[in-house]
């Protein structure tokens, strides 16, 4: 794939090619741990990919072979969150989690090496995870004085079941790629040197399918777990499709033309 740079950032790399956007956390010296700036940049790149009508799928990955992401940068952790460099402590990764979840385009985690802590939660929240054989998964929160009781806990339990989720969080063990595959944490495991090739293959298969169908399916699968926020997302697609119909447009046209709407020609479907 001939990746073309799509923006200048400090903590991430951002590329596009063939309808795919790729966001790469670029802090390999800290195993791709994120700080508030990293998260702000990922949010900006994801927003750009979401708004780009040429883009149908987004890859989230980490620079190098050693780590996808090792979670929050513990070296700049303040007393109330992660220091943004201006003295404000933040947990803005939660905003990025929501953005991945509500992005109407599939987000695929491409994982080589460690996917740990808040980095593990990020891969879980992606629609799909393609893992290299060297991938290692796990939570560390209870060891380092942290936890993610949001999707990090409840969505994990949806993925791997309640018993396994409790094991992962309570014991803070690490799991290899084969174990992750067996418990449903990842979609497939491939040799490290085939990781991007395989991920792009999955992207191309998605891109060959109906974007509207995929968009609605993502919202529907989210809605099952996400309560009223999930229903809002799903219903937003119904509103969009209705706006796209002649029936919906008749209401708008009538208002703009200062006349009564005439919905009589539209079928009352069974
Ligand atoms: C990731 C892991 C297992 C890798 O181990 P290894 O042996 O391959 O590398 P090493 O030597 O530990 O790490 C290499 C360098 O990266 C830094 C290390 O400190 C080291 O640098 P030096 O000290 O040698 O200069 N590094 C690695 N991870 C870092 C991190 N997260 N923050 C800052 N520096 C980091 C191993 O490194 C590890 O266990 N890392 C810590 C994982 C962790 O506990 N993450 C935080 C979990 S809490 C969280 O993410 C979170 C949350 O729970 C809720 C909300 C938001 C965030």
Tab-separated table of N, CA, C and O in Angstrom, residues 162-242:
chain	number	residue	atom	x	y	z
A	162	UNK	N	-18.080	-13.103	31.609
A	162	UNK	CA	-17.877	-12.521	32.942
A	162	UNK	C	-16.700	-13.137	33.699
A	162	UNK	O	-15.889	-12.425	34.301
A	163	UNK	N	-16.601	-14.464	33.673
A	163	UNK	CA	-15.523	-15.112	34.464
A	163	UNK	C	-14.157	-14.669	33.959
A	163	UNK	O	-13.260	-14.323	34.740
A	164	UNK	N	-13.994	-14.714	32.621
A	164	UNK	CA	-12.688	-14.398	32.045
A	164	UNK	C	-12.362	-12.911	32.268
A	164	UNK	O	-11.217	-12.558	32.569
A	165	UNK	N	-13.378	-12.050	32.127
A	165	UNK	CA	-13.140	-10.610	32.328
A	165	UNK	C	-12.674	-10.344	33.758
A	165	UNK	O	-11.772	-9.545	34.002
A	166	UNK	N	-13.282	-11.028	34.708
A	166	UNK	CA	-12.862	-10.838	36.106
A	166	UNK	C	-11.441	-11.329	36.316
A	166	UNK	O	-10.626	-10.710	37.019
A	167	UNK	N	-11.113	-12.461	35.664
A	167	UNK	CA	-9.735	-12.977	35.743
A	167	UNK	C	-8.749	-11.949	35.191
A	167	UNK	O	-7.730	-11.641	35.829
A	168	UNK	N	-9.067	-11.418	34.007
A	168	UNK	CA	-8.132	-10.485	33.349
A	168	UNK	C	-7.900	-9.257	34.230
A	168	UNK	O	-6.753	-8.820	34.407
A	169	UNK	N	-8.976	-8.732	34.814
A	169	UNK	CA	-8.829	-7.516	35.626
A	169	UNK	C	-8.252	-7.798	37.015
A	169	UNK	O	-7.404	-7.055	37.511
A	170	UNK	N	-8.705	-8.876	37.647
A	170	UNK	CA	-8.282	-9.100	39.044
A	170	UNK	C	-6.831	-9.568	39.144
A	170	UNK	O	-6.111	-9.209	40.072
A	171	UNK	N	-6.389	-10.418	38.171
A	171	UNK	CA	-5.050	-11.000	38.273
A	171	UNK	C	-3.993	-10.214	37.503
A	171	UNK	O	-2.801	-10.371	37.764
A	172	UNK	N	-4.416	-9.417	36.517
A	172	UNK	CA	-3.474	-8.643	35.690
A	172	UNK	C	-2.419	-9.521	35.015
A	172	UNK	O	-1.245	-9.148	34.938
A	173	UNK	N	-2.876	-10.677	34.525
A	173	UNK	CA	-1.937	-11.531	33.778
A	173	UNK	C	-1.798	-11.023	32.351
A	173	UNK	O	-2.610	-10.232	31.883
A	174	UNK	N	-0.799	-11.546	31.666
A	174	UNK	CA	-0.646	-11.251	30.240
A	174	UNK	C	-1.008	-12.496	29.438
A	174	UNK	O	-0.735	-13.622	29.874
A	175	UNK	N	-1.615	-12.298	28.281
A	175	UNK	CA	-2.097	-13.397	27.441
A	175	UNK	C	-1.473	-13.279	26.059
A	175	UNK	O	-1.412	-12.170	25.496
A	176	UNK	N	-1.038	-14.418	25.510
A	176	UNK	CA	-0.447	-14.346	24.173
A	176	UNK	C	-1.535	-14.333	23.100
A	176	UNK	O	-2.731	-14.445	23.397
A	177	UNK	N	-1.107	-14.208	21.859
A	177	UNK	CA	-2.065	-14.025	20.766
A	177	UNK	C	-2.994	-15.232	20.626
A	177	UNK	O	-4.194	-15.074	20.376
A	178	UNK	N	-2.440	-16.436	20.777
A	178	UNK	CA	-3.274	-17.640	20.627
A	178	UNK	C	-4.336	-17.680	21.720
A	178	UNK	O	-5.508	-18.024	21.465
A	179	UNK	N	-3.947	-17.301	22.938
A	179	UNK	CA	-4.926	-17.273	24.045
A	179	UNK	C	-5.997	-16.203	23.784
A	179	UNK	O	-7.185	-16.418	24.049
A	180	UNK	N	-5.559	-15.070	23.263
A	180	UNK	CA	-6.510	-13.990	22.973
A	180	UNK	C	-7.506	-14.432	21.906
A	180	UNK	O	-8.709	-14.149	21.998
A	181	UNK	N	-7.016	-15.149	20.912
A	181	UNK	CA	-7.907	-15.636	19.852
A	181	UNK	C	-8.914	-16.630	20.433
A	181	UNK	O	-10.111	-16.557	20.149
A	182	UNK	N	-8.405	-17.516	21.286
A	182	UNK	CA	-9.275	-18.555	21.855
A	182	UNK	C	-10.386	-17.938	22.714
A	182	UNK	O	-11.495	-18.482	22.774
A	183	UNK	N	-10.123	-16.803	23.346
A	183	UNK	CA	-11.167	-16.226	24.211
A	183	UNK	C	-11.987	-15.148	23.500
A	183	UNK	O	-12.802	-14.467	24.123
A	184	UNK	N	-11.772	-14.979	22.190
A	184	UNK	CA	-12.607	-14.046	21.432
A	184	UNK	C	-12.212	-12.592	21.562
A	184	UNK	O	-12.996	-11.695	21.264
A	185	UNK	N	-10.985	-12.339	21.999
A	185	UNK	CA	-10.507	-10.953	22.133
A	185	UNK	C	-10.048	-10.379	20.802
A	185	UNK	O	-10.002	-9.170	20.629
A	186	UNK	N	-9.638	-11.271	19.886
A	186	UNK	CA	-9.132	-10.816	18.583
A	186	UNK	C	-9.790	-11.638	17.481
A	186	UNK	O	-10.348	-12.716	17.740
A	187	UNK	N	-9.707	-11.126	16.241
A	187	UNK	CA	-10.367	-11.814	15.134
A	187	UNK	C	-9.481	-12.835	14.446
A	187	UNK	O	-9.969	-13.850	13.953
A	188	UNK	N	-8.185	-12.530	14.376
A	188	UNK	CA	-7.274	-13.475	13.739
A	188	UNK	C	-5.849	-13.182	14.209
A	188	UNK	O	-5.572	-12.094	14.725
A	189	UNK	N	-4.985	-14.176	14.044
A	189	UNK	CA	-3.570	-14.018	14.395
A	189	UNK	C	-2.747	-14.383	13.168
A	189	UNK	O	-2.998	-15.417	12.541
A	190	UNK	N	-1.793	-13.516	12.825
A	190	UNK	CA	-0.977	-13.751	11.631
A	190	UNK	C	0.497	-13.532	11.975
A	190	UNK	O	0.816	-12.847	12.948
A	191	UNK	N	1.401	-14.112	11.164
A	191	UNK	CA	2.823	-13.830	11.394
A	191	UNK	C	3.078	-12.322	11.340
A	191	UNK	O	2.428	-11.606	10.569
A	192	UNK	N	4.034	-11.882	12.154
A	192	UNK	CA	4.311	-10.446	12.268
A	192	UNK	C	4.557	-9.796	10.905
A	192	UNK	O	4.053	-8.709	10.631
A	193	UNK	N	5.306	-10.501	10.034
A	193	UNK	CA	5.652	-9.871	8.752
A	193	UNK	C	4.461	-9.808	7.787
A	193	UNK	O	4.569	-9.239	6.708
A	194	UNK	N	3.343	-10.405	8.182
A	194	UNK	CA	2.138	-10.321	7.323
A	194	UNK	C	1.048	-9.461	7.952
A	194	UNK	O	-0.082	-9.420	7.452
A	195	UNK	N	1.385	-8.791	9.052
A	195	UNK	CA	0.332	-8.102	9.816
A	195	UNK	C	-0.378	-7.020	8.992
A	195	UNK	O	-1.609	-6.994	8.901
A	196	UNK	N	0.403	-6.135	8.386
A	196	UNK	CA	-0.262	-5.049	7.650
A	196	UNK	C	-0.953	-5.571	6.392
A	196	UNK	O	-2.071	-5.160	6.075
A	197	UNK	N	-0.285	-6.503	5.712
A	197	UNK	CA	-0.874	-7.078	4.484
A	197	UNK	C	-2.243	-7.697	4.794
A	197	UNK	O	-3.219	-7.487	4.072
A	198	UNK	N	-2.305	-8.462	5.881
A	198	UNK	CA	-3.558	-9.123	6.246
A	198	UNK	C	-4.611	-8.087	6.670
A	198	UNK	O	-5.789	-8.195	6.309
A	199	UNK	N	-4.166	-7.078	7.421
A	199	UNK	CA	-5.113	-6.048	7.871
A	199	UNK	C	-5.700	-5.313	6.672
A	199	UNK	O	-6.915	-5.076	6.604
A	200	UNK	N	-4.851	-4.967	5.725
A	200	UNK	CA	-5.322	-4.263	4.527
A	200	UNK	C	-6.280	-5.154	3.735
A	200	UNK	O	-7.279	-4.684	3.180
A	201	UNK	N	-5.993	-6.465	3.716
A	201	UNK	CA	-6.900	-7.403	3.019
A	201	UNK	C	-8.294	-7.348	3.644
A	201	UNK	O	-9.298	-7.289	2.936
A	202	UNK	N	-8.344	-7.336	4.964
A	202	UNK	CA	-9.639	-7.241	5.652
A	202	UNK	C	-10.310	-5.904	5.321
A	202	UNK	O	-11.510	-5.834	5.107
A	203	UNK	N	-9.513	-4.843	5.300
A	203	UNK	CA	-10.067	-3.516	4.962
A	203	UNK	C	-10.683	-3.539	3.568
A	203	UNK	O	-11.792	-3.027	3.352
A	204	UNK	N	-9.962	-4.126	2.617
A	204	UNK	CA	-10.472	-4.142	1.233
A	204	UNK	C	-11.778	-4.930	1.136
A	204	UNK	O	-12.678	-4.558	0.383
A	205	UNK	N	-11.865	-6.018	1.890
A	205	UNK	CA	-13.116	-6.798	1.875
A	205	UNK	C	-14.268	-5.970	2.418
A	205	UNK	O	-15.389	-6.017	1.909
A	206	UNK	N	-14.001	-5.193	3.468
A	206	UNK	CA	-15.053	-4.326	4.019
A	206	UNK	C	-15.423	-3.255	2.996
A	206	UNK	O	-16.604	-2.985	2.747
A	207	UNK	N	-14.398	-2.666	2.358
A	207	UNK	CA	-14.639	-1.574	1.413
A	207	UNK	C	-15.443	-2.030	0.195
A	207	UNK	O	-16.090	-1.220	-0.466
A	208	UNK	N	-15.412	-3.333	-0.094
A	208	UNK	CA	-16.184	-3.848	-1.241
A	208	UNK	C	-17.669	-3.943	-0.909
A	208	UNK	O	-18.501	-4.117	-1.799
A	209	UNK	N	-18.011	-3.828	0.354
A	209	UNK	CA	-19.407	-3.989	0.777
A	209	UNK	C	-20.094	-2.635	0.960
A	209	UNK	O	-19.453	-1.581	0.902
A	210	UNK	N	-21.394	-2.687	1.177
A	210	UNK	CA	-22.220	-1.472	1.252
A	210	UNK	C	-21.882	-0.644	2.491
A	210	UNK	O	-22.071	-1.102	3.631
A	211	UNK	N	-21.391	0.596	2.303
A	211	UNK	CA	-21.056	1.418	3.478
A	211	UNK	C	-22.269	1.699	4.360
A	211	UNK	O	-22.137	1.777	5.583
A	212	UNK	N	-23.440	1.855	3.751
A	212	UNK	CA	-24.634	2.146	4.556
A	212	UNK	C	-25.017	0.927	5.409
A	212	UNK	O	-25.397	1.067	6.581
A	213	UNK	N	-24.899	-0.259	4.808
A	213	UNK	CA	-25.221	-1.476	5.569
A	213	UNK	C	-24.252	-1.629	6.739
A	213	UNK	O	-24.659	-1.936	7.874
A	214	UNK	N	-22.973	-1.384	6.484
A	214	UNK	CA	-21.972	-1.531	7.552
A	214	UNK	C	-22.192	-0.494	8.642
A	214	UNK	O	-22.125	-0.790	9.838
A	215	UNK	N	-22.481	0.728	8.215
A	215	UNK	CA	-22.757	1.810	9.166
A	215	UNK	C	-23.912	1.441	10.099
A	215	UNK	O	-23.823	1.588	11.328
A	216	UNK	N	-24.994	0.942	9.501
A	216	UNK	CA	-26.167	0.589	10.317
A	216	UNK	C	-25.874	-0.620	11.198
A	216	UNK	O	-26.346	-0.687	12.344
A	217	UNK	N	-25.109	-1.569	10.682
A	217	UNK	CA	-24.775	-2.752	11.495
A	217	UNK	C	-23.901	-2.373	12.683
A	217	UNK	O	-24.095	-2.880	13.797
A	218	UNK	N	-22.931	-1.470	12.460
A	218	UNK	CA	-22.092	-1.037	13.587
A	218	UNK	C	-22.966	-0.387	14.657
A	218	UNK	O	-22.843	-0.691	15.848
A	219	UNK	N	-23.863	0.491	14.228
A	219	UNK	CA	-24.741	1.165	15.196
A	219	UNK	C	-25.641	0.153	15.902
A	219	UNK	O	-25.909	0.274	17.099
A	220	UNK	N	-26.106	-0.841	15.168
A	220	UNK	CA	-26.998	-1.848	15.767
A	220	UNK	C	-26.249	-2.695	16.788
A	220	UNK	O	-26.748	-2.961	17.896
A	221	UNK	N	-25.041	-3.106	16.448
A	221	UNK	CA	-24.241	-3.912	17.388
A	221	UNK	C	-23.867	-3.088	18.614
A	221	UNK	O	-23.867	-3.591	19.746
A	222	UNK	N	-23.586	-1.785	18.414
A	222	UNK	CA	-23.322	-0.903	19.550
A	222	UNK	C	-24.560	-0.768	20.431
A	222	UNK	O	-24.468	-0.768	21.663
A	223	UNK	N	-25.726	-0.595	19.777
A	223	UNK	CA	-26.952	-0.298	20.520
A	223	UNK	C	-27.264	-1.398	21.527
A	223	UNK	O	-27.817	-1.132	22.605
A	224	UNK	N	-26.897	-2.622	21.177
A	224	UNK	CA	-27.133	-3.751	22.078
A	224	UNK	C	-26.438	-3.561	23.425
A	224	UNK	O	-26.889	-4.059	24.446
A	225	UNK	N	-25.334	-2.825	23.424
A	225	UNK	CA	-24.553	-2.646	24.663
A	225	UNK	C	-24.644	-1.236	25.236
A	225	UNK	O	-24.295	-1.032	26.401
A	226	UNK	N	-25.038	-0.264	24.440
A	226	UNK	CA	-24.778	1.132	24.808
A	226	UNK	C	-25.983	1.920	25.292
A	226	UNK	O	-25.936	3.160	25.343
A	227	UNK	N	-27.070	1.240	25.611
A	227	UNK	CA	-28.223	1.913	26.202
A	227	UNK	C	-28.782	3.013	25.308
A	227	UNK	O	-28.805	2.883	24.082
A	228	UNK	N	-29.214	4.124	25.914
A	228	UNK	CA	-29.858	5.179	25.138
A	228	UNK	C	-28.884	5.860	24.180
A	228	UNK	O	-29.276	6.301	23.103
A	229	UNK	N	-27.584	5.917	24.563
A	229	UNK	CA	-26.599	6.493	23.640
A	229	UNK	C	-26.495	5.624	22.386
A	229	UNK	O	-26.364	6.132	21.265
A	230	UNK	N	-26.572	4.308	22.573
A	230	UNK	CA	-26.530	3.398	21.430
A	230	UNK	C	-27.765	3.521	20.563
A	230	UNK	O	-27.685	3.482	19.329
A	231	UNK	N	-28.912	3.707	21.194
A	231	UNK	CA	-30.149	3.885	20.428
A	231	UNK	C	-30.120	5.187	19.644
A	231	UNK	O	-30.580	5.262	18.507
A	232	UNK	N	-29.550	6.219	20.245
A	232	UNK	CA	-29.443	7.506	19.555
A	232	UNK	C	-28.647	7.350	18.261
A	232	UNK	O	-29.015	7.851	17.204
A	233	UNK	N	-27.528	6.599	18.380
A	233	UNK	CA	-26.658	6.374	17.232
A	233	UNK	C	-27.398	5.596	16.131
A	233	UNK	O	-27.361	5.956	14.956
A	234	UNK	N	-28.061	4.533	16.556
A	234	UNK	CA	-28.793	3.699	15.592
A	234	UNK	C	-29.908	4.512	14.938
A	234	UNK	O	-30.081	4.493	13.715
A	235	UNK	N	-30.649	5.244	15.759
A	235	UNK	CA	-31.779	6.010	15.244
A	235	UNK	C	-31.318	7.160	14.356
A	235	UNK	O	-32.032	7.556	13.427
A	236	UNK	N	-30.103	7.677	14.611
A	236	UNK	CA	-29.568	8.741	13.760
A	236	UNK	C	-29.435	8.269	12.321
A	236	UNK	O	-29.627	9.040	11.372
A	237	UNK	N	-29.149	6.987	12.149
A	237	UNK	CA	-29.062	6.441	10.788
A	237	UNK	C	-30.435	6.376	10.143
A	237	UNK	O	-30.578	6.619	8.945
A	238	UNK	N	-31.452	6.053	10.951
A	238	UNK	CA	-32.817	6.041	10.407
A	238	UNK	C	-33.203	7.445	9.961
A	238	UNK	O	-33.790	7.640	8.891
A	239	UNK	N	-32.844	8.447	10.772
A	239	UNK	CA	-33.151	9.837	10.404
A	239	UNK	C	-32.431	10.222	9.113
A	239	UNK	O	-33.013	10.839	8.219
A	240	UNK	N	-31.156	9.822	9.024
A	240	UNK	CA	-30.387	10.161	7.817
A	240	UNK	C	-31.033	9.532	6.578
A	240	UNK	O	-31.205	10.187	5.541
A	241	UNK	N	-31.418	8.252	6.690
A	241	UNK	CA	-32.031	7.569	5.553
A	241	UNK	C	-33.372	8.223	5.198
A	241	UNK	O	-33.716	8.347	4.027
A	242	UNK	N	-34.097	8.663	6.224
A	242	UNK	CA	-35.384	9.329	5.985
A	242	UNK	C	-35.165	10.672	5.279
A	242	UNK	O	-35.879	11.029	4.343
